[in-house]
Tab-separated table of C-alpha atoms and ligand atoms in Angstrom:
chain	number	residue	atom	x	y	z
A	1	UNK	CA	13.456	69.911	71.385
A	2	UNK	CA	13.533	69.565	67.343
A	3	UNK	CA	15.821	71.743	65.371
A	4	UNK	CA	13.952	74.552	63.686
A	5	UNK	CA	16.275	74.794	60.750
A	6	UNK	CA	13.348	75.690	58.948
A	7	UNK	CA	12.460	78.894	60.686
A	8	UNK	CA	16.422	79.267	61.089
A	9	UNK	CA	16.962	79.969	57.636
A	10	UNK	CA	14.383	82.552	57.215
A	11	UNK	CA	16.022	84.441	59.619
A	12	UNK	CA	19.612	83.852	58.931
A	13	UNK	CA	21.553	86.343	57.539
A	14	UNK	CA	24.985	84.556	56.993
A	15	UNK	CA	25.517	84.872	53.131
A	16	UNK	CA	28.354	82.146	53.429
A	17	UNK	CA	27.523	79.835	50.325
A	18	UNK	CA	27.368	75.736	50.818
A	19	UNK	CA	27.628	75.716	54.151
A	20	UNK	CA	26.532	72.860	56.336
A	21	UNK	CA	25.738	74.261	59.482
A	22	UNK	CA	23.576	77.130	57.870
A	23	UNK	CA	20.298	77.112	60.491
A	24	UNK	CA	21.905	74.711	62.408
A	25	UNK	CA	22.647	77.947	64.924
A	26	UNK	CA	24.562	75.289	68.049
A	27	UNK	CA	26.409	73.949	65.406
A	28	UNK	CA	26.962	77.329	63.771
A	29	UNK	CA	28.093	78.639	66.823
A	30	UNK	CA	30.381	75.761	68.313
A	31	UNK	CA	32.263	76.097	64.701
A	32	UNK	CA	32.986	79.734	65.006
A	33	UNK	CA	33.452	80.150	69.423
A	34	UNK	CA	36.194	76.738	68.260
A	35	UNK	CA	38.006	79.700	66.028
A	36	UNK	CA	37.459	82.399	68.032
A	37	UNK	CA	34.985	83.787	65.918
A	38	UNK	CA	31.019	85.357	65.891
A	39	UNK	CA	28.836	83.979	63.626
A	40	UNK	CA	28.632	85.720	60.333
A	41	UNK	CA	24.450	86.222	61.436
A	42	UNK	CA	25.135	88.299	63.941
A	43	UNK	CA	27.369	91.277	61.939
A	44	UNK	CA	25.603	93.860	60.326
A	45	UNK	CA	25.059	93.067	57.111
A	46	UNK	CA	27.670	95.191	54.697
A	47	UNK	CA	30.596	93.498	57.387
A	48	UNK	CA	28.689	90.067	56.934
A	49	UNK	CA	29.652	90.450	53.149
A	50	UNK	CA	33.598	89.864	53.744
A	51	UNK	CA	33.188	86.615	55.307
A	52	UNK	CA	35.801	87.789	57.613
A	53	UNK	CA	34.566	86.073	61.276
A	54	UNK	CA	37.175	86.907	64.220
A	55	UNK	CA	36.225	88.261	67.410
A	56	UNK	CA	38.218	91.683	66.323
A	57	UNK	CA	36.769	92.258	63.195
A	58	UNK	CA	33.214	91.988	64.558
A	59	UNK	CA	33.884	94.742	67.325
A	60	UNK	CA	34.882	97.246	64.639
A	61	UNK	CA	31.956	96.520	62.649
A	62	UNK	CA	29.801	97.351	65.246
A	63	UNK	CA	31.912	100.190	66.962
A	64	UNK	CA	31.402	101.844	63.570
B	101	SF4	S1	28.079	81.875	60.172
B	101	SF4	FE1	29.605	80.333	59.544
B	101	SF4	S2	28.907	78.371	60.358
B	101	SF4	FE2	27.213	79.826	60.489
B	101	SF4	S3	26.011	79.477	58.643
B	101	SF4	FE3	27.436	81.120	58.182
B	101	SF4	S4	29.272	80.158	57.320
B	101	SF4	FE4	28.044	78.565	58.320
């Protein structure tokens, strides 16, 4: 199966500027599950904004 970057990036949310595994979602997600993170696509949006990734913070933000 190709990468659909292209269709990736219309959908992405992450606001994160310059990086290189924007619509690359496996390696999006190997980088942050490495750091004990959540993708910065999957928060809502105003919690997206603060770039701030770990498993904790993204709990709260959707606990709200
Ligand atoms: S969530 Fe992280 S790895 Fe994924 S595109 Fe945004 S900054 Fe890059």
């Amino acid at each position: 199966m190709e990468c659909r970057k292209d269709e990736n990036l219309r959908e992405c949310t992450c606001t994160y500027p310059g990086c290189s595994r924007k619509g690359v979602c496996c390696e999006c997600i190997a980088h942050h599950r490495k750091n004990g993170e959540i993708p910065g696509g999957l928060f809502p949006l105003e919690a997206e904004k603060g770039y701030d990734r770990p498993v904790g913070t993204f709990i709260k933000a959707v606990s709200g």
